Amino acid sequence: MAETNNGKACESLKKDGEYLKKTIDFEFVECHVADCSKSEEVKVVFDRILDYLADNITDLDQEYISSCQKSLANIQGNVNQQINLCREVFSYDSEDDYQEIEELFSELFGDDDSGWWREVVLSLQSLRKELWDNRQVPDLDLRNAVDKAIEACENDKGILSSSDPISEINQQIQLKSPFRAYPDYQDELRVLISHHFLTLDKGLHQSLAEVKAKVIDILKDKGKLGKLVDSQDNDFLDAIAQKIPEKKDKLKDGFQIIADFNISYRSMILPRIRKYLDGLTNISATAGQTTYDESSDKTLEVSKDTTAEEILVALEIDYEKAVNRIKPALEELLEEPSQAAYAMVEEFVDNVIRQKGIKKEWKSFLRLNRSQIWPDEFGKAEKEKEMRQKWIAQVNQVAERNKTELLQLT
């Protein structure tokens, strides 16, 4: 360094090391004055620094780590203070909170004397009693469907309703022979009658759907299950069944049974009326068949000389005979939908009310969904509980990360 006032000042500071320590509060190994404009003097300074570092690097690292560790300890202490403050935000006993909620749930669920259970049981039993009293009452929907089907049979008789049936039958005789014309028209009329009665299926479904709707109304109104699923009434029972956990098998099966329960024309009515269409079936009776005596019930013995007029008269007799036999047979079935509806609800009640241990399954299922079923009573409390749980979990996570053993640098 040039001999300037700065140089003299540096020399003076170098001599007074203690003063230098006090003024800049910095520890040093030694003082050395160099003229930074001269490279050889700068080199001397850097060489001495590097030599010192090479000889003392381990001690220096340890001192640095120790300093950082003290800083971390101070930070850890400050974080612990904040953690304690955060825990005091929800300082009351969570066990008391749980107990309070459970007591409220038990009160709302109730028993045979009060609460949710009593309301649902009484409502379902009332519906069951209503269906029991009406189980032998002819079903109006099916009655209307039968009347419309019979009317259709009277208005549309196929070849028999043709403006010139004789001419059409003569054409078939000329094309095929009387031996084929008559049985072919029998087949046509048999298919036509069967088709007219397919409309009964709608009447059967309508009756059962109305009863299921009553069950659904009870479950939504008294059972408060409407908010658990977002589905139309037709899918409501199945949606609830799917929502019930597998381990609640008794309750789940009860809902699945009523959801899947159905009756149809093909399963209930078609087998009953098919035997009355035998007179329009061009197949000889098989061995052991006793429904009709072929010789006495056969309307027309066809020969090569059979005329169109004879075939027309025989077809009219066959048709009227079939329809007139089916009508009273269906009259006997008018109670079937009422009996099926009662059986369906009885089975449902047996499974979801009367089974041993079913109340426990109901409680468990409702407990899982209580904030939706009783939003005014549990909605706010459940949200606050969830918020507290998340808050405490996050605070505990911070506390776990702030442990001393995780903040050691060596």
One Martini backbone bead per residue (centre of mass of N, CA, C, O) as a GRO file, in nm:
protein
  410
    1MET     BB    1   0.099   0.035   0.021
    2ALA     BB    2   0.086   0.346   0.009
    3GLU     BB    3   0.226   0.636   0.145
    4THR     BB    4  -0.042   0.725   0.314
    5ASN     BB    5  -0.285   0.796   0.519
    6ASN     BB    6  -0.396   0.505   0.496
    7GLY     BB    7  -0.139   0.359   0.571
    8LYS     BB    8  -0.105   0.477   0.850
    9ALA     BB    9  -0.377   0.378   0.957
   10CYS     BB   10  -0.320   0.078   0.927
   11GLU     BB   11  -0.076   0.065   1.110
   12SER     BB   12  -0.222   0.162   1.359
   13LEU     BB   13  -0.434  -0.072   1.369
   14LYS     BB   14  -0.231  -0.304   1.384
   15LYS     BB   15  -0.116  -0.219   1.667
   16ASP     BB   16  -0.435  -0.205   1.758
   17GLY     BB   17  -0.600  -0.482   1.802
   18GLU     BB   18  -0.807  -0.436   2.029
   19TYR     BB   19  -0.945  -0.202   1.893
   20LEU     BB   20  -1.041  -0.356   1.644
   21LYS     BB   21  -1.222  -0.558   1.789
   22LYS     BB   22  -1.414  -0.343   1.916
   23THR     BB   23  -1.511  -0.187   1.654
   24ILE     BB   24  -1.588  -0.460   1.464
   25ASP     BB   25  -1.652  -0.729   1.598
   26PHE     BB   26  -1.385  -0.914   1.509
   27GLU     BB   27  -1.219  -1.200   1.442
   28PHE     BB   28  -0.857  -1.266   1.430
   29VAL     BB   29  -0.537  -1.377   1.362
   30GLU     BB   30  -0.427  -1.139   1.177
   31CYS     BB   31  -0.231  -0.860   1.063
   32HIS     BB   32  -0.220  -0.718   0.722
   33VAL     BB   33  -0.039  -0.503   0.514
   34ALA     BB   34  -0.149  -0.405   0.181
   35ASP     BB   35  -0.092  -0.342  -0.162
   36CYS     BB   36  -0.341  -0.378  -0.402
   37SER     BB   37  -0.161  -0.267  -0.653
   38LYS     BB   38   0.015  -0.522  -0.575
   39SER     BB   39   0.035  -0.846  -0.661
   40GLU     BB   40   0.248  -0.961  -0.462
   41GLU     BB   41   0.091  -0.870  -0.204
   42VAL     BB   42  -0.172  -1.016  -0.263
   43LYS     BB   43  -0.055  -1.302  -0.275
   44VAL     BB   44   0.038  -1.312   0.014
   45VAL     BB   45  -0.240  -1.294   0.139
   46PHE     BB   46  -0.371  -1.547   0.000
   47ASP     BB   47  -0.167  -1.754   0.095
   48ARG     BB   48  -0.221  -1.716   0.401
   49ILE     BB   49  -0.517  -1.788   0.388
   50LEU     BB   50  -0.492  -2.075   0.264
   51ASP     BB   51  -0.309  -2.189   0.479
   52TYR     BB   52  -0.502  -2.154   0.712
   53LEU     BB   53  -0.737  -2.319   0.600
   54ALA     BB   54  -0.582  -2.586   0.564
   55ASP     BB   55  -0.509  -2.607   0.880
   56ASN     BB   56  -0.839  -2.515   0.988
   57ILE     BB   57  -1.104  -2.635   0.853
   58THR     BB   58  -1.236  -2.815   1.072
   59ASP     BB   59  -1.269  -2.597   1.289
   60LEU     BB   60  -1.433  -2.404   1.115
   61ASP     BB   61  -1.669  -2.588   1.057
   62GLN     BB   62  -1.752  -2.634   1.351
   63GLU     BB   63  -1.810  -2.338   1.414
   64TYR     BB   64  -2.030  -2.303   1.201
   65ILE     BB   65  -2.218  -2.527   1.294
   66SER     BB   66  -2.258  -2.418   1.580
   67SER     BB   67  -2.389  -2.156   1.491
   68CYS     BB   68  -2.626  -2.285   1.337
   69GLN     BB   69  -2.738  -2.452   1.573
   70LYS     BB   70  -2.818  -2.208   1.743
   71SER     BB   71  -3.016  -2.093   1.539
   72LEU     BB   72  -3.201  -2.342   1.530
   73ALA     BB   73  -3.273  -2.340   1.830
   74ASN     BB   74  -3.418  -2.071   1.821
   75ILE     BB   75  -3.626  -2.152   1.608
   76GLN     BB   76  -3.742  -2.393   1.759
   77GLY     BB   77  -3.845  -2.234   2.000
   78ASN     BB   78  -4.039  -2.052   1.840
   79VAL     BB   79  -4.209  -2.281   1.716
   80ASN     BB   80  -4.305  -2.406   1.984
   81GLN     BB   81  -4.464  -2.161   2.071
   82GLN     BB   82  -4.663  -2.170   1.827
   83ILE     BB   83  -4.769  -2.454   1.874
   84ASN     BB   84  -4.897  -2.400   2.150
   85LEU     BB   85  -5.088  -2.182   2.047
   86CYS     BB   86  -5.237  -2.364   1.839
   87ARG     BB   87  -5.345  -2.572   2.049
   88GLU     BB   88  -5.523  -2.353   2.206
   89VAL     BB   89  -5.753  -2.313   2.003
   90PHE     BB   90  -5.820  -2.637   2.083
   91SER     BB   91  -5.838  -2.706   2.421
   92TYR     BB   92  -6.051  -2.898   2.438
   93ASP     BB   93  -6.191  -3.199   2.484
   94SER     BB   94  -6.249  -3.433   2.238
   95GLU     BB   95  -6.403  -3.645   2.403
   96ASP     BB   96  -6.640  -3.462   2.480
   97ASP     BB   97  -6.729  -3.407   2.192
   98TYR     BB   98  -6.792  -3.701   2.113
   99GLN     BB   99  -6.998  -3.759   2.336
  100GLU     BB  100  -7.203  -3.543   2.253
  101ILE     BB  101  -7.261  -3.653   1.969
  102GLU     BB  102  -7.352  -3.938   2.054
  103GLU     BB  103  -7.592  -3.852   2.226
  104LEU     BB  104  -7.744  -3.711   1.999
  105PHE     BB  105  -7.768  -3.953   1.811
  106SER     BB  106  -7.920  -4.144   2.004
  107GLU     BB  107  -8.165  -3.958   2.032
  108LEU     BB  108  -8.244  -3.945   1.729
  109PHE     BB  109  -8.271  -4.246   1.674
  110GLY     BB  110  -8.361  -4.413   1.914
  111ASP     BB  111  -8.661  -4.613   1.959
  112ASP     BB  112  -8.968  -4.755   2.029
  113ASP     BB  113  -9.059  -4.457   2.159
  114SER     BB  114  -8.847  -4.287   1.971
  115GLY     BB  115  -8.764  -4.140   1.689
  116TRP     BB  116  -8.649  -4.264   1.400
  117TRP     BB  117  -8.722  -4.563   1.442
  118ARG     BB  118  -9.021  -4.529   1.506
  119GLU     BB  119  -9.110  -4.382   1.247
  120VAL     BB  120  -9.026  -4.601   1.043
  121VAL     BB  121  -9.168  -4.848   1.157
  122LEU     BB  122  -9.460  -4.738   1.158
  123SER     BB  123  -9.474  -4.671   0.853
  124LEU     BB  124  -9.416  -4.956   0.743
  125GLN     BB  125  -9.641  -5.101   0.900
  126SER     BB  126  -9.872  -4.941   0.779
  127LEU     BB  127  -9.825  -5.030   0.488
  128ARG     BB  128  -9.845  -5.330   0.539
  129LYS     BB  129 -10.138  -5.325   0.643
  130GLU     BB  130 -10.264  -5.209   0.389
  131LEU     BB  131 -10.173  -5.445   0.199
  132TRP     BB  132 -10.309  -5.670   0.358
  133ASP     BB  133 -10.605  -5.565   0.326
  134ASN     BB  134 -10.550  -5.557  -0.018
  135ARG     BB  135 -10.447  -5.843  -0.131
  136GLN     BB  136 -10.764  -5.920  -0.256
  137VAL     BB  137 -10.763  -5.680  -0.443
  138PRO     BB  138 -10.822  -5.566  -0.731
  139ASP     BB  139 -10.634  -5.432  -0.978
  140LEU     BB  140 -10.678  -5.143  -1.154
  141ASP     BB  141 -10.450  -5.143  -1.360
  142LEU     BB  142 -10.503  -5.429  -1.463
  143ARG     BB  143 -10.797  -5.394  -1.535
  144ASN     BB  144 -10.752  -5.178  -1.753
  145ALA     BB  145 -10.560  -5.349  -1.925
  146VAL     BB  146 -10.759  -5.579  -1.985
  147ASP     BB  147 -10.982  -5.411  -2.118
  148LYS     BB  148 -10.800  -5.308  -2.351
  149ALA     BB  149 -10.725  -5.586  -2.463
  150ILE     BB  150 -11.012  -5.684  -2.528
  151GLU     BB  151 -11.079  -5.448  -2.713
  152ALA     BB  152 -10.857  -5.513  -2.917
  153CYS     BB  153 -10.967  -5.795  -2.989
  154GLU     BB  154 -11.239  -5.675  -3.107
  155ASN     BB  155 -11.111  -5.462  -3.320
  156ASP     BB  156 -10.862  -5.677  -3.379
  157LYS     BB  157 -10.886  -5.980  -3.607
  158GLY     BB  158 -10.758  -5.956  -3.862
  159ILE     BB  159 -10.900  -6.141  -4.097
  160LEU     BB  160 -11.182  -6.091  -3.950
  161SER     BB  161 -11.152  -5.760  -4.022
  162SER     BB  162 -11.186  -5.784  -4.304
  163SER     BB  163 -11.360  -5.680  -4.589
  164ASP     BB  164 -11.250  -5.967  -4.755
  165PRO     BB  165 -11.191  -6.272  -4.638
  166ILE     BB  166 -11.267  -6.474  -4.860
  167SER     BB  167 -11.069  -6.380  -5.074
  168GLU     BB  168 -10.809  -6.423  -4.907
  169ILE     BB  169 -10.847  -6.726  -4.850
  170ASN     BB  170 -10.860  -6.818  -5.145
  171GLN     BB  171 -10.575  -6.739  -5.214
  172GLN     BB  172 -10.440  -6.935  -5.009
  173ILE     BB  173 -10.559  -7.193  -5.127
  174GLN     BB  174 -10.428  -7.159  -5.410
  175LEU     BB  175 -10.129  -7.138  -5.301
  176LYS     BB  176 -10.145  -7.394  -5.060
  177SER     BB  177 -10.408  -7.487  -4.942
  178PRO     BB  178 -10.619  -7.584  -4.689
  179PHE     BB  179 -10.400  -7.722  -4.507
  180ARG     BB  180 -10.247  -7.426  -4.474
  181ALA     BB  181 -10.444  -7.191  -4.438
  182TYR     BB  182 -10.567  -7.255  -4.163
  183PRO     BB  183 -10.306  -7.274  -3.976
  184ASP     BB  184 -10.192  -6.998  -4.056
  185TYR     BB  185 -10.433  -6.834  -3.936
  186GLN     BB  186 -10.400  -6.937  -3.654
  187ASP     BB  187 -10.124  -6.818  -3.606
  188GLU     BB  188 -10.201  -6.524  -3.652
  189LEU     BB  189 -10.413  -6.506  -3.422
  190ARG     BB  190 -10.234  -6.590  -3.189
  191VAL     BB  191 -10.031  -6.357  -3.213
  192LEU     BB  192 -10.234  -6.128  -3.186
  193ILE     BB  193 -10.340  -6.187  -2.904
  194SER     BB  194 -10.068  -6.180  -2.759
  195HIS     BB  195 -10.007  -5.886  -2.835
  196HIS     BB  196 -10.247  -5.750  -2.689
  197PHE     BB  197 -10.139  -5.858  -2.392
  198LEU     BB  198  -9.870  -5.695  -2.356
  199THR     BB  199 -10.001  -5.439  -2.210
  200LEU     BB  200 -10.000  -5.561  -1.916
  201ASP     BB  201  -9.715  -5.487  -1.824
  202LYS     BB  202  -9.769  -5.193  -1.751
  203GLY     BB  203  -9.975  -5.248  -1.524
  204LEU     BB  204  -9.783  -5.404  -1.340
  205HIS     BB  205  -9.562  -5.186  -1.305
  206GLN     BB  206  -9.742  -4.962  -1.193
  207SER     BB  207  -9.825  -5.093  -0.927
  208LEU     BB  208  -9.539  -5.140  -0.810
  209ALA     BB  209  -9.436  -4.848  -0.834
  210GLU     BB  210  -9.635  -4.727  -0.628
  211VAL     BB  211  -9.534  -4.886  -0.383
  212LYS     BB  212  -9.239  -4.801  -0.397
  213ALA     BB  213  -9.303  -4.500  -0.361
  214LYS     BB  214  -9.401  -4.531  -0.068
  215VAL     BB  215  -9.138  -4.632   0.048
  216ILE     BB  216  -8.967  -4.389  -0.040
  217ASP     BB  217  -9.123  -4.174   0.118
  218ILE     BB  218  -9.051  -4.286   0.394
  219LEU     BB  219  -8.736  -4.273   0.361
  220LYS     BB  220  -8.738  -3.963   0.312
  221ASP     BB  221  -8.913  -3.857   0.543
  222LYS     BB  222  -8.857  -4.042   0.799
  223GLY     BB  223  -8.552  -4.138   0.709
  224LYS     BB  224  -8.375  -3.911   0.560
  225LEU     BB  225  -8.241  -4.031   0.262
  226GLY     BB  226  -8.252  -3.823   0.020
  227LYS     BB  227  -7.943  -3.691   0.056
  228LEU     BB  228  -7.757  -3.947  -0.017
  229VAL     BB  229  -7.887  -3.936  -0.309
  230ASP     BB  230  -7.872  -3.876  -0.678
  231SER     BB  231  -8.193  -3.981  -0.759
  232GLN     BB  232  -8.441  -4.133  -0.879
  233ASP     BB  233  -8.692  -4.330  -0.777
  234ASN     BB  234  -8.615  -4.580  -0.958
  235ASP     BB  235  -8.303  -4.566  -0.814
  236PHE     BB  236  -8.302  -4.532  -0.504
  237LEU     BB  237  -8.279  -4.818  -0.377
  238ASP     BB  238  -8.017  -4.895  -0.523
  239ALA     BB  239  -7.845  -4.655  -0.423
  240ILE     BB  240  -7.860  -4.729  -0.125
  241ALA     BB  241  -7.742  -5.012  -0.150
  242GLN     BB  242  -7.463  -4.908  -0.261
  243LYS     BB  243  -7.399  -4.729   0.001
  244ILE     BB  244  -7.389  -4.973   0.160
  245PRO     BB  245  -7.189  -5.152   0.321
  246GLU     BB  246  -7.090  -5.478   0.299
  247LYS     BB  247  -7.094  -5.540   0.616
  248LYS     BB  248  -7.408  -5.453   0.581
  249ASP     BB  249  -7.575  -5.713   0.465
  250LYS     BB  250  -7.865  -5.702   0.567
  251LEU     BB  251  -7.937  -5.417   0.470
  252LYS     BB  252  -7.845  -5.443   0.178
  253ASP     BB  253  -8.031  -5.681   0.097
  254GLY     BB  254  -8.301  -5.544   0.154
  255PHE     BB  255  -8.269  -5.325  -0.070
  256GLN     BB  256  -8.209  -5.515  -0.310
  257ILE     BB  257  -8.473  -5.671  -0.314
  258ILE     BB  258  -8.667  -5.428  -0.373
  259ALA     BB  259  -8.517  -5.320  -0.623
  260ASP     BB  260  -8.551  -5.611  -0.788
  261PHE     BB  261  -8.842  -5.622  -0.771
  262ASN     BB  262  -9.069  -5.810  -0.993
  263ILE     BB  263  -9.325  -5.800  -1.247
  264SER     BB  264  -9.462  -5.985  -1.533
  265TYR     BB  265  -9.620  -6.097  -1.803
  266ARG     BB  266  -9.425  -6.333  -1.879
  267SER     BB  267  -9.421  -6.462  -1.580
  268MET     BB  268  -9.741  -6.449  -1.492
  269ILE     BB  269  -9.945  -6.457  -1.755
  270LEU     BB  270  -9.857  -6.611  -2.009
  271PRO     BB  271  -9.876  -6.907  -1.892
  272ARG     BB  272 -10.189  -6.884  -1.838
  273ILE     BB  273 -10.288  -6.818  -2.154
  274ARG     BB  274 -10.160  -7.026  -2.349
  275LYS     BB  275 -10.363  -7.266  -2.313
  276TYR     BB  276 -10.598  -7.087  -2.461
  277LEU     BB  277 -10.433  -7.119  -2.754
  278ASP     BB  278 -10.462  -7.416  -2.859
  279GLY     BB  279 -10.692  -7.373  -3.076
  280LEU     BB  280 -10.443  -7.201  -3.243
  281THR     BB  281 -10.280  -7.477  -3.266
  282ASN     BB  282 -10.097  -7.671  -3.524
  283ILE     BB  283 -10.063  -7.907  -3.292
  284SER     BB  284 -10.042  -8.196  -3.172
  285ALA     BB  285 -10.085  -8.369  -2.908
  286THR     BB  286  -9.910  -8.484  -2.658
  287ALA     BB  287  -9.811  -8.700  -2.452
  288GLY     BB  288 -10.015  -8.640  -2.161
  289GLN     BB  289 -10.212  -8.437  -2.265
  290THR     BB  290 -10.511  -8.267  -2.090
  291THR     BB  291 -10.633  -7.988  -2.162
  292TYR     BB  292 -10.718  -8.115  -2.445
  293ASP     BB  293 -10.940  -8.260  -2.665
  294GLU     BB  294 -10.884  -8.299  -2.987
  295SER     BB  295 -11.156  -8.416  -3.098
  296SER     BB  296 -11.352  -8.205  -2.941
  297ASP     BB  297 -11.182  -7.914  -3.005
  298LYS     BB  298 -11.197  -7.940  -3.298
  299THR     BB  299 -11.332  -7.741  -3.546
  300LEU     BB  300 -11.166  -7.847  -3.817
  301GLU     BB  301 -11.179  -8.072  -4.087
  302VAL     BB  302 -10.953  -8.091  -4.328
  303SER     BB  303 -10.982  -8.072  -4.683
  304LYS     BB  304 -10.969  -8.043  -5.027
  305ASP     BB  305 -11.281  -7.912  -5.004
  306THR     BB  306 -11.234  -7.682  -4.838
  307THR     BB  307 -11.359  -7.373  -4.767
  308ALA     BB  308 -11.349  -7.040  -4.699
  309GLU     BB  309 -11.606  -7.034  -4.525
  310GLU     BB  310 -11.520  -7.260  -4.327
  311ILE     BB  311 -11.262  -7.126  -4.229
  312LEU     BB  312 -11.388  -6.865  -4.120
  313VAL     BB  313 -11.574  -6.995  -3.911
  314ALA     BB  314 -11.348  -7.142  -3.755
  315LEU     BB  315 -11.187  -6.888  -3.680
  316GLU     BB  316 -11.410  -6.751  -3.518
  317ILE     BB  317 -11.435  -6.970  -3.308
  318ASP     BB  318 -11.142  -6.980  -3.212
  319TYR     BB  319 -11.121  -6.685  -3.127
  320GLU     BB  320 -11.359  -6.663  -2.926
  321LYS     BB  321 -11.269  -6.892  -2.744
  322ALA     BB  322 -11.001  -6.772  -2.653
  323VAL     BB  323 -11.100  -6.499  -2.539
  324ASN     BB  324 -11.323  -6.622  -2.344
  325ARG     BB  325 -11.105  -6.778  -2.171
  326ILE     BB  326 -10.909  -6.549  -2.090
  327LYS     BB  327 -11.080  -6.349  -1.934
  328PRO     BB  328 -11.139  -6.520  -1.669
  329ALA     BB  329 -10.842  -6.581  -1.614
  330LEU     BB  330 -10.770  -6.280  -1.556
  331GLU     BB  331 -10.963  -6.234  -1.325
  332GLU     BB  332 -10.792  -6.424  -1.132
  333LEU     BB  333 -10.525  -6.214  -1.154
  334LEU     BB  334 -10.600  -5.931  -1.019
  335GLU     BB  335 -10.457  -5.999  -0.729
  336GLU     BB  336 -10.151  -6.033  -0.778
  337PRO     BB  337 -10.033  -5.745  -0.736
  338SER     BB  338 -10.123  -5.720  -0.439
  339GLN     BB  339  -9.967  -5.968  -0.338
  340ALA     BB  340  -9.686  -5.875  -0.440
  341ALA     BB  341  -9.671  -5.612  -0.280
  342TYR     BB  342  -9.690  -5.736  -0.004
  343ALA     BB  343  -9.447  -5.928  -0.028
  344MET     BB  344  -9.236  -5.708  -0.074
  345VAL     BB  345  -9.277  -5.547   0.193
  346GLU     BB  346  -9.248  -5.778   0.389
  347GLU     BB  347  -8.956  -5.846   0.309
  348PHE     BB  348  -8.839  -5.570   0.377
  349VAL     BB  349  -8.921  -5.557   0.675
  350ASP     BB  350  -8.780  -5.815   0.765
  351ASN     BB  351  -8.487  -5.710   0.686
  352VAL     BB  352  -8.495  -5.389   0.816
  353ILE     BB  353  -8.644  -5.466   1.114
  354ARG     BB  354  -8.652  -5.787   1.225
  355GLN     BB  355  -8.373  -5.847   1.233
  356LYS     BB  356  -8.106  -5.954   1.380
  357GLY     BB  357  -7.905  -5.664   1.420
  358ILE     BB  358  -8.027  -5.423   1.241
  359LYS     BB  359  -8.002  -5.176   1.425
  360LYS     BB  360  -7.693  -5.167   1.423
  361GLU     BB  361  -7.668  -5.114   1.117
  362TRP     BB  362  -7.825  -4.854   1.109
  363LYS     BB  363  -7.649  -4.693   1.301
  364SER     BB  364  -7.387  -4.713   1.139
  365PHE     BB  365  -7.497  -4.583   0.878
  366LEU     BB  366  -7.604  -4.314   1.001
  367ARG     BB  367  -7.339  -4.219   1.130
  368LEU     BB  368  -7.190  -4.174   0.856
  369ASN     BB  369  -7.463  -3.969   0.765
  370ARG     BB  370  -7.561  -3.746   0.977
  371SER     BB  371  -7.501  -3.466   0.836
  372GLN     BB  372  -7.728  -3.527   0.613
  373ILE     BB  373  -7.975  -3.616   0.784
  374TRP     BB  374  -7.878  -3.389   1.024
  375PRO     BB  375  -7.781  -3.083   0.950
  376ASP     BB  376  -7.870  -2.905   1.195
  377GLU     BB  377  -7.727  -3.088   1.416
  378PHE     BB  378  -7.439  -3.182   1.243
  379GLY     BB  379  -7.315  -3.005   1.027
  380LYS     BB  380  -7.151  -2.797   1.194
  381ALA     BB  381  -7.010  -2.995   1.388
  382GLU     BB  382  -6.865  -3.163   1.169
  383LYS     BB  383  -6.704  -2.932   1.043
  384GLU     BB  384  -6.556  -2.850   1.300
  385LYS     BB  385  -6.428  -3.123   1.353
  386GLU     BB  386  -6.274  -3.141   1.086
  387MET     BB  387  -6.112  -2.882   1.127
  388ARG     BB  388  -5.971  -2.969   1.387
  389GLN     BB  389  -5.834  -3.221   1.278
  390LYS     BB  390  -5.666  -3.077   1.063
  391TRP     BB  391  -5.523  -2.880   1.248
  392ILE     BB  392  -5.391  -3.087   1.441
  393ALA     BB  393  -5.241  -3.245   1.224
  394GLN     BB  394  -5.065  -3.005   1.130
  395VAL     BB  395  -4.936  -2.941   1.401
  396ASN     BB  396  -4.812  -3.224   1.442
  397GLN     BB  397  -4.636  -3.211   1.193
  398VAL     BB  398  -4.465  -2.976   1.282
  399ALA     BB  399  -4.366  -3.102   1.548
  400GLU     BB  400  -4.221  -3.341   1.415
  401ARG     BB  401  -4.025  -3.156   1.240
  402ASN     BB  402  -3.920  -3.002   1.527
  403LYS     BB  403  -3.728  -3.199   1.622
  404THR     BB  404  -3.414  -3.220   1.739
  405GLU     BB  405  -3.311  -3.478   1.576
  406LEU     BB  406  -3.387  -3.323   1.291
  407LEU     BB  407  -3.174  -3.057   1.362
  408GLN     BB  408  -2.908  -3.198   1.309
  409LEU     BB  409  -2.587  -3.131   1.152
  410THR     BB  410  -2.422  -3.405   1.288
   0.00000   0.00000   0.00000
